Short mmCIF file of C-alpha atoms in Angstrom, two decimals:
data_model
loop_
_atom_site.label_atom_id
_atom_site.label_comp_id
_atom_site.label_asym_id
_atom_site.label_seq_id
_atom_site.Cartn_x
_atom_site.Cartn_y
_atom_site.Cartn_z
CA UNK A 1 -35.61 -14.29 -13.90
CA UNK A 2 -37.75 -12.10 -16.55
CA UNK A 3 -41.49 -11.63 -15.72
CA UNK A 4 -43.80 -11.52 -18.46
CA UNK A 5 -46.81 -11.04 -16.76
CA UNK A 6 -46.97 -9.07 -13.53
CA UNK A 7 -50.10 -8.53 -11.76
CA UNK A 8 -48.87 -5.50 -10.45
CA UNK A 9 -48.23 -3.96 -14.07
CA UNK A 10 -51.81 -4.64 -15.09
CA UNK A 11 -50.89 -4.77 -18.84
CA UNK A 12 -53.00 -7.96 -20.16
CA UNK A 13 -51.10 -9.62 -22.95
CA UNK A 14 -53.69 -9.19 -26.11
CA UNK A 15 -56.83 -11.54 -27.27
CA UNK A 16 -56.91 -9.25 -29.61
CA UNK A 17 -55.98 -10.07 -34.00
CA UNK A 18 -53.07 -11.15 -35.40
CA UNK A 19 -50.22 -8.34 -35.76
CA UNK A 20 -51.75 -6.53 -32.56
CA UNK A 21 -49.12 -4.52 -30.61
CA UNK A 22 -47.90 -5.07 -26.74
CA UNK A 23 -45.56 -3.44 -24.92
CA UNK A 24 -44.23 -5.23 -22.24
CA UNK A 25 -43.73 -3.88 -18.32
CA UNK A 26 -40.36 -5.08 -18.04
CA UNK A 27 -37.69 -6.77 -20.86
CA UNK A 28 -38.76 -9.78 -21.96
CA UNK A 29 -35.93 -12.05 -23.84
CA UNK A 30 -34.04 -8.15 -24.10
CA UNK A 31 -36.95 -6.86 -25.67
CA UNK A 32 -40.43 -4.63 -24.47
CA UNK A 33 -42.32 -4.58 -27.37
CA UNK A 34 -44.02 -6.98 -29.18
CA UNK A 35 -46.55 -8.01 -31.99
CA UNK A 36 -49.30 -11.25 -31.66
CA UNK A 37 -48.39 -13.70 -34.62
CA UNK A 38 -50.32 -16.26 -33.43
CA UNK A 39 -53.11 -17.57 -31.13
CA UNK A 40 -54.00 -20.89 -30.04
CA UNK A 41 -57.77 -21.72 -28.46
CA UNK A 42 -57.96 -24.73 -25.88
CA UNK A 43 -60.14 -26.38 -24.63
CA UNK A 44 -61.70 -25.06 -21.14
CA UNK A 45 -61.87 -21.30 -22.99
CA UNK A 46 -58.09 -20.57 -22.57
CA UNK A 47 -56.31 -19.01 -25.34
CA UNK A 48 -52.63 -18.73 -26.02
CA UNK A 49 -50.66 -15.80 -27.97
CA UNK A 50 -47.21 -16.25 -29.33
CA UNK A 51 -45.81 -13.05 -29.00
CA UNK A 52 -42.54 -11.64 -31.04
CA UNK A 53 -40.13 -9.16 -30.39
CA UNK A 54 -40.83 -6.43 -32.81
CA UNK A 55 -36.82 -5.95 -33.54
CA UNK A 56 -35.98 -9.64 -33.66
CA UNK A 57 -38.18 -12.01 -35.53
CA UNK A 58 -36.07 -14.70 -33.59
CA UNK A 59 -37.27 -13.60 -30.36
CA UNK A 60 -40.72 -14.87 -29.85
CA UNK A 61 -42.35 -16.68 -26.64
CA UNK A 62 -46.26 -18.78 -25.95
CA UNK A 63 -47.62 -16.59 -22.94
CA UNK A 64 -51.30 -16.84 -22.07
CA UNK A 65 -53.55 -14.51 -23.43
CA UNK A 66 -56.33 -11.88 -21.59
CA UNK A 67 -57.43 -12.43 -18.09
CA UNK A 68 -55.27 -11.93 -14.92
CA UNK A 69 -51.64 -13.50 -14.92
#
């Protein structure tokens, strides 16, 4: 299975603006680096980045956003 978040990487995916740049630890759906499209708040102060592949617009996944994994 792919990891996206490893605590042993200690790469944070981004809280940071729209079209932000993250490069992943390990391939992710074939792919290690990314852009944040878009960001979702909920409730409780958790936040939510859609990440996608910066080769393949079709390659895009929710992960959450900041803190540990």
């Amino acid at each position: 299975s792919t990891r996206v978040c490893d605590p042993a990487c200690r790469n944070p995916v981004p809280r940071d603006p729209i079209n932000s740049k993250w490069t992943a630890c390990h391939s992710t759906l074939g792919w290690r680096h990314f852009r944040v499209i878009q960001q979702r708040k909920r409730e409780g102060g958790l936040v939510f980045t859609l990440l996608q592949a910066s080769c393949d617009p079709s390659a895009q996944l929710w992960v959450r956003a900041g803190g540990s994994c």
